[in-house]
Coordinates of C-alpha atoms in Angstrom, one line a residue:
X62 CA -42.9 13.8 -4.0
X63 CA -39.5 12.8 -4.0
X64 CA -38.2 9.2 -2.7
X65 CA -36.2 9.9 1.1
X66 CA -33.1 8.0 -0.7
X67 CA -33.5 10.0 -3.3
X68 CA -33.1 13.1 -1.2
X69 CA -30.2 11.6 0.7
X70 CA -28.2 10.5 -2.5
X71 CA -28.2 14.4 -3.5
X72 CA -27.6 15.6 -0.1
X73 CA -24.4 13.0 0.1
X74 CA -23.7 14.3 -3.7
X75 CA -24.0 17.8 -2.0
X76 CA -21.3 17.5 0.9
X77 CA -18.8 15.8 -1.7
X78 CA -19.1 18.4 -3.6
X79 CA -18.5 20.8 -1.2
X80 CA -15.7 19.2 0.7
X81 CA -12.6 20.7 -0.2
X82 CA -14.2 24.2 0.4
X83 CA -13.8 22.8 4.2
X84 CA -12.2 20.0 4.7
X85 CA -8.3 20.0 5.8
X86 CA -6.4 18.4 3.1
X87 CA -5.3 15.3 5.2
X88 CA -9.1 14.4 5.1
X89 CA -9.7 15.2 1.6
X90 CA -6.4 13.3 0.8
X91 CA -8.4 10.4 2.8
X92 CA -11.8 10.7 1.0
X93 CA -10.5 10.6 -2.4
X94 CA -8.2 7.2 -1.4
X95 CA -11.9 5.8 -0.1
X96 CA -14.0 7.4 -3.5
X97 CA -11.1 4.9 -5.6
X98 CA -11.5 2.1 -3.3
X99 CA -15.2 2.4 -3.1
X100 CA -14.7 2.0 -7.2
X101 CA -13.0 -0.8 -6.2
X102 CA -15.3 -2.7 -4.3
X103 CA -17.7 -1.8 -7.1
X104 CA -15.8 -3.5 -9.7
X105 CA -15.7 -6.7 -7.3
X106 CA -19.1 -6.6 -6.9
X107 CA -20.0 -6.8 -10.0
X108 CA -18.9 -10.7 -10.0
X109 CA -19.5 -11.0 -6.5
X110 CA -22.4 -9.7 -5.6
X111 CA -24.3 -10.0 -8.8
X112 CA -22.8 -12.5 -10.4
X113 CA -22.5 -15.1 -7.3
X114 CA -18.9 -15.7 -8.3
X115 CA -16.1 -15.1 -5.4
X116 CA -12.9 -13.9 -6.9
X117 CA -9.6 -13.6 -5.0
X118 CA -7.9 -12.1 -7.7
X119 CA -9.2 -8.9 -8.3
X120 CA -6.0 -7.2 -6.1
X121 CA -4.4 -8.5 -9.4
X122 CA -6.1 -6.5 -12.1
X123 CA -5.6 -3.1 -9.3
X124 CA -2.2 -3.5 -8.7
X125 CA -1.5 -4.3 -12.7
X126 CA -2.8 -1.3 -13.4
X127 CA -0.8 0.7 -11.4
X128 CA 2.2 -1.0 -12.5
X129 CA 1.8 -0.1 -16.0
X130 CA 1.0 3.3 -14.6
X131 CA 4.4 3.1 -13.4
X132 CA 6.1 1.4 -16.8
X133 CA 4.2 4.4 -18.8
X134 CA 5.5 7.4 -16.3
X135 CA 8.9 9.3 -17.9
X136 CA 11.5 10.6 -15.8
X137 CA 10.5 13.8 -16.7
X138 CA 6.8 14.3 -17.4
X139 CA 4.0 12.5 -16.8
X140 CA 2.6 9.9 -18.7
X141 CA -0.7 11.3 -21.3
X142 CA -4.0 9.7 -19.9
X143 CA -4.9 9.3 -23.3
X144 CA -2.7 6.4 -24.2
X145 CA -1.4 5.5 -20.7
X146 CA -4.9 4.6 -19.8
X147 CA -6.1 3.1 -22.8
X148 CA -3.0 0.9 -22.8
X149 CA -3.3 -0.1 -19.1
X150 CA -7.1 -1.2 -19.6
X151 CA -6.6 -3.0 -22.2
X152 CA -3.4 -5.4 -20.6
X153 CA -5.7 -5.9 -17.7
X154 CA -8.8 -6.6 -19.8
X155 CA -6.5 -9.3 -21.8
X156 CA -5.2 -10.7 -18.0
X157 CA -8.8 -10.9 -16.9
X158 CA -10.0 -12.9 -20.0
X159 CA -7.4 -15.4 -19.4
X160 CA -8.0 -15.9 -16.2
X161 CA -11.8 -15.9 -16.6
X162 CA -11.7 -18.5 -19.1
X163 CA -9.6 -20.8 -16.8
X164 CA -11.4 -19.9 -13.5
X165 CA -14.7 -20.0 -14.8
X166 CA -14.9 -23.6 -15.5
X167 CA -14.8 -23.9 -12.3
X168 CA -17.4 -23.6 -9.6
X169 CA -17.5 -22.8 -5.8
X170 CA -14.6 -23.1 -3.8
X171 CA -12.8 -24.3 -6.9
X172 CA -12.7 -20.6 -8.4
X173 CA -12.0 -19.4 -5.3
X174 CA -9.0 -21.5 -5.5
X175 CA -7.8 -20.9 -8.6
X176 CA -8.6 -17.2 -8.8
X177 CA -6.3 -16.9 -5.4
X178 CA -3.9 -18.8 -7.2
X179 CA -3.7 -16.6 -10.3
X180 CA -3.3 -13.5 -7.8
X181 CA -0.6 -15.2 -5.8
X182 CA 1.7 -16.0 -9.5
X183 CA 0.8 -12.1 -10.3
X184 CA 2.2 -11.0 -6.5
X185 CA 5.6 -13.1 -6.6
X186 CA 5.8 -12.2 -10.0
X187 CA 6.6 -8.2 -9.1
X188 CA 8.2 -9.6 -5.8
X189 CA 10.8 -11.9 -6.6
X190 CA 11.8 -10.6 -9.8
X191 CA 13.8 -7.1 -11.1
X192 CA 10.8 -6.0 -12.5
X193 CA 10.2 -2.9 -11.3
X194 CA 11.9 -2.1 -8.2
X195 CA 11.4 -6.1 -7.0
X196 CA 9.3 -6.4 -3.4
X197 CA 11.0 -2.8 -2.7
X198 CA 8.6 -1.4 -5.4
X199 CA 8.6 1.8 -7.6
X200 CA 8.3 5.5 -7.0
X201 CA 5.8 7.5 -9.8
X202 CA 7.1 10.8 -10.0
X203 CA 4.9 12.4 -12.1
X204 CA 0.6 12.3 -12.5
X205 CA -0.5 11.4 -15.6
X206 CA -1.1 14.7 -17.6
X207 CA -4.8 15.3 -19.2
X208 CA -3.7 17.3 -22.1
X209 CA -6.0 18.3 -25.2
X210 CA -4.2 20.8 -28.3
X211 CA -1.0 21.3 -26.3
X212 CA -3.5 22.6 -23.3
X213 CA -3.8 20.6 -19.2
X214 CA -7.2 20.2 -19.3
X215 CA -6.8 19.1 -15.6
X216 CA -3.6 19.5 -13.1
X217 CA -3.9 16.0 -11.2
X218 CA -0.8 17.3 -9.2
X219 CA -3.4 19.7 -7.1
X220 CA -5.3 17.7 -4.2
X221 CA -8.4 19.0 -5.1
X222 CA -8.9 18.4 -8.7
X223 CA -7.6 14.7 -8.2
X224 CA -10.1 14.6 -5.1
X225 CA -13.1 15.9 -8.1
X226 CA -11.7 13.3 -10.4
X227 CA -11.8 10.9 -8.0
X228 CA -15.6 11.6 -7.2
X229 CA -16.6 11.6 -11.0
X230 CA -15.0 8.6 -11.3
X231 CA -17.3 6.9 -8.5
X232 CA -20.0 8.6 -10.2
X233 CA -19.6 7.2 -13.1
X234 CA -19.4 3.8 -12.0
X235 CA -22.5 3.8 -10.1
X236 CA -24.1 5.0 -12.9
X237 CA -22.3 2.6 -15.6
X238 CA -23.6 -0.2 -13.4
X239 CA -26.7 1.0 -12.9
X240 CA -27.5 0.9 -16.3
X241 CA -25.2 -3.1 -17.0
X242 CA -27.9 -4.6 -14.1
X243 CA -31.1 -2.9 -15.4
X244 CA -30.1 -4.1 -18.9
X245 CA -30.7 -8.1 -20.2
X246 CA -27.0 -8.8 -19.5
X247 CA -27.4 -8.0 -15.9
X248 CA -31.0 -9.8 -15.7
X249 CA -28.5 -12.8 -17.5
X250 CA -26.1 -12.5 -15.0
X251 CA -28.3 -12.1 -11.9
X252 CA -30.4 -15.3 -13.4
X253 CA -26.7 -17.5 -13.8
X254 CA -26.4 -16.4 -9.9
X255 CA -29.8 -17.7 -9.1
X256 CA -29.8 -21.0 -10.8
X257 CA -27.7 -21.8 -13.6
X258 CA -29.1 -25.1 -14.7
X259 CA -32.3 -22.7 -15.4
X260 CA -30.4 -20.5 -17.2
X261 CA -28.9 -22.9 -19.2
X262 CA -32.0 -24.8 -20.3
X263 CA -33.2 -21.2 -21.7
X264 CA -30.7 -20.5 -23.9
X265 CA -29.1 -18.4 -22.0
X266 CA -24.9 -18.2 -22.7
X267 CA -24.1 -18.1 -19.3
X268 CA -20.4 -18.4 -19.3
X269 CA -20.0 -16.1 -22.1
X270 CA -22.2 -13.8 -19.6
X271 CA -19.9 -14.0 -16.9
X272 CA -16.6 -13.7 -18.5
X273 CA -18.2 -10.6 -20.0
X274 CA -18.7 -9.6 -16.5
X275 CA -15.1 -10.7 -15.0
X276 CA -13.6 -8.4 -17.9
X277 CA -15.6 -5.4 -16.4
X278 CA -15.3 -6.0 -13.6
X279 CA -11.1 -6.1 -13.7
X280 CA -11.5 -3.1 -16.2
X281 CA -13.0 -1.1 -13.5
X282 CA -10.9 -2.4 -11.1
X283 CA -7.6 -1.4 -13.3
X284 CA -9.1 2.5 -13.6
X285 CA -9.4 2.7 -9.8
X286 CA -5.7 1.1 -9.4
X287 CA -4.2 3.5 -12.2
X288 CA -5.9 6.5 -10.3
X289 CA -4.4 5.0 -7.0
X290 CA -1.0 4.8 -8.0
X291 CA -0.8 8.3 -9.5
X292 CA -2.2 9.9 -6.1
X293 CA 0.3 7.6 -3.7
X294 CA 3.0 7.9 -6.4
X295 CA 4.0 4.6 -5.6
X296 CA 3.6 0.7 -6.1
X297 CA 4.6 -2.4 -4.9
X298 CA 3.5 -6.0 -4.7
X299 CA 1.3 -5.6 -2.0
X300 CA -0.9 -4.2 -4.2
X301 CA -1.3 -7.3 -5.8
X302 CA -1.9 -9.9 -2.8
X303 CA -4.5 -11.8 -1.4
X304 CA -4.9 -9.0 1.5
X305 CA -5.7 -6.7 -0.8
X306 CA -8.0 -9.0 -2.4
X307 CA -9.8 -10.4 1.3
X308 CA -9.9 -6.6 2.3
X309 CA -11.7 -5.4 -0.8
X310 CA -14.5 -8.5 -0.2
X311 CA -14.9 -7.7 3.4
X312 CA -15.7 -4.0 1.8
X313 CA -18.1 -5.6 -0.1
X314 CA -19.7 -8.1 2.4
X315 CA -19.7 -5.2 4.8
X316 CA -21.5 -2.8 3.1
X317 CA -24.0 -5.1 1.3
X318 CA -24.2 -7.4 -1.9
X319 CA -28.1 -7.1 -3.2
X320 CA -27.5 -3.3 -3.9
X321 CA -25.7 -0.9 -6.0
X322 CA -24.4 1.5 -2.7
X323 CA -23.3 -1.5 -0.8
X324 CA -19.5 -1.6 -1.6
X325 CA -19.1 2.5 -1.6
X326 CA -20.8 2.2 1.9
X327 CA -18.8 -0.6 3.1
X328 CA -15.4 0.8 1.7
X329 CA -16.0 3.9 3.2
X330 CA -17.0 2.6 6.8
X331 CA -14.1 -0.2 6.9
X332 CA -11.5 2.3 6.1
X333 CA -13.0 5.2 8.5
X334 CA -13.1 2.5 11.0
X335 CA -9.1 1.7 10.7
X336 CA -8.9 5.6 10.9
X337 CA -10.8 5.7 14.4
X338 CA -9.2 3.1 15.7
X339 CA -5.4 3.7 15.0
X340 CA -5.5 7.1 16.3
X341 CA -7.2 4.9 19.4
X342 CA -5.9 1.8 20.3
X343 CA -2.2 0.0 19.6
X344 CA -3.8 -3.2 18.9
X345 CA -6.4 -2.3 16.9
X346 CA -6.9 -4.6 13.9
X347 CA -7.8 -7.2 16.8
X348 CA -9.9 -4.4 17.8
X349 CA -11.3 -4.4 14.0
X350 CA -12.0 -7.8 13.4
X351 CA -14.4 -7.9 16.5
X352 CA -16.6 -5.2 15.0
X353 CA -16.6 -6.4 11.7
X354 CA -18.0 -9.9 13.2
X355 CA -20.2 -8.3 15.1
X356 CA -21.7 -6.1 12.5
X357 CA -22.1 -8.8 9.8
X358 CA -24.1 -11.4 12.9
X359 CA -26.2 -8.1 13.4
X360 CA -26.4 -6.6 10.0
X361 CA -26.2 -9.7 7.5
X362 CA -27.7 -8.1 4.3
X363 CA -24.9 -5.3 5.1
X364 CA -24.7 -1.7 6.9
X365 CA -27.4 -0.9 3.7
X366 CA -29.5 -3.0 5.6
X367 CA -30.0 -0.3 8.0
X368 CA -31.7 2.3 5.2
X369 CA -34.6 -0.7 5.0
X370 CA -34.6 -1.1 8.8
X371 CA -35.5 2.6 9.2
X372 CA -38.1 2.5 6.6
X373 CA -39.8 -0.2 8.0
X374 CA -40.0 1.7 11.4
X375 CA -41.2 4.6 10.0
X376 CA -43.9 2.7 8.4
X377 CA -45.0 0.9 11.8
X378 CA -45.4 4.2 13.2
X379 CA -47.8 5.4 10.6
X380 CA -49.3 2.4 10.8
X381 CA -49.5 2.7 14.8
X382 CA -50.6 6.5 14.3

């Protein structure tokens, strides 16, 4: 007999699937910005959640991406995801390595500190200089082009196929990090979280473990941001600031650190909650900031918190009956 979270993974699976069959495009537009920042929130929560390590910096490593996104783009054709991509990940994986080896000799509010810093010199970098477009930013024109033998293997310029690349992608990821926690570098990670002094005295490598994890983490990061860019078709410094960075953890802490849904649950709720409540109220970040306090007093494991409430009061009434 199959699991009840099972069976409402593959029904979930089943409506995004099925979406754009009914969905306006406004909202499918709007679920395929929260499947990339539900990738996102992943990608933090790989060092957050898992690896007890707070970064401020991972705004950095999205924007970045997007930027080169922007440097690869011609001004007549699109840039090829094959080397666009390739080329993007790998800047942001050598960004993420430096700042990992610097940050991660640090501990508590210290890498807190020092990854905020490192976000903060990559914002006013793209802000107060030329470099493209200043703090006015830069328009993409084109989507990258998926080309194989002279043939578009996909057309990212229609809604829907972005909107199925978009849900692959988050797919992926789940899966990718799925298979990273189940496997002894996640046990390694997960046991550095819990008590490093232990890990230590076993052998373990445990900063080698967790800049391994930072990389990732910023890689992941960098594919949601180079898919973020090309749907907007813009990018600016915002991208890359400590907002981005606090919105992306209250995502996380929202939705729920012990589990692998936590983050696409909590990206998903924050930014249909914004939605609600700008169509609502004129003041409503105030409005916001409220529920969110509310929710995490209520609901501190997370809103996946509530999938374990529900089992446990179905299991009182079997008990009961």
């Amino acid at each position: 007999m199959m699991r009840p979270g099972f069976l409402l993974i593959i029904a979930l699976l089943a409506v995004f699937l099925a979406l754009p069959g009914f969905a306006p495009v406004y909202y499918m537009q709007f679920a395929t910005k929260a499947l990339l920042m539900g990738v996102f929130a992943l990608s933090l929560n790989l060092v957050v959640g898992f690896g007890g390590l707070v970064s401020m910096c991972h705004a950095a490593f999205f924007g970045l991406a997007g930027y080169f996104l922007a440097f690869t783009t011609g001004d007549s054709a699109g840039a090829s995801i094959w080397t666009s991509l390739p080329l993007t990940l790998l800047v942001v994986a050598l960004a993420a390595a430096v700042i990992g080896v610097l940050a991660l000799r640090t501990r508590g509010i210290y890498f807190i500190m020092t990854t905020l810093a490192f976000g903060e010199m990559f914002f006013y970098l793209f802000h107060d200089t030329k470099i493209a477009g200043g703090s006015d930013g830069k328009y993409i024109y084109f989507e990258p082009e998926i080309v194989v033998a002279g043939h578009r293997l996909i057309d990212l310029s229609s809604k829907v196929a972005f909107y199925y690349v978009a849900l692959g992608l988050l797919v992926a990821t789940l899966l990718f990090l799925r298979a990273i926690i189940r496997a002894p570098f996640g046990h390694a990670l997960m046991a550095a979280r819990d008590n490093e002094r232990r890990a230590l005295s076993i052998g373990l490598p445990v900063f080698r473990v967790r800049l391994t994890a930072f990389v990732l983490s910023a890689m992941i990061a960098g594919v949601a941001g180079y898919l973020s860019a090309a749907q907007f078709g813009f990018v600016a410094p915002q991208l890359l600031g400590w907002h981005q960075s606090a919105t992306v953890l209250v995502m996380v802490v929202l939705g729920g650190m012990n589990g692998l849904f936590g983050p696409v649950i909590g990206a998903f709720a924050l930014m249909g909650l914004e939605e609600v409540l700008k169509s609502l109220f004129e003041h409503w970040k105030l409005i916001k900031g409220i529920i969110i306090i509310a929710l995490v007093f209520l609901l501190p494991g997370g809103l996946q918190q509530l999938a374990s409430l529900v089992r446990r009061h179905e299991a009182g009434e079997d008990t009961h009956g």
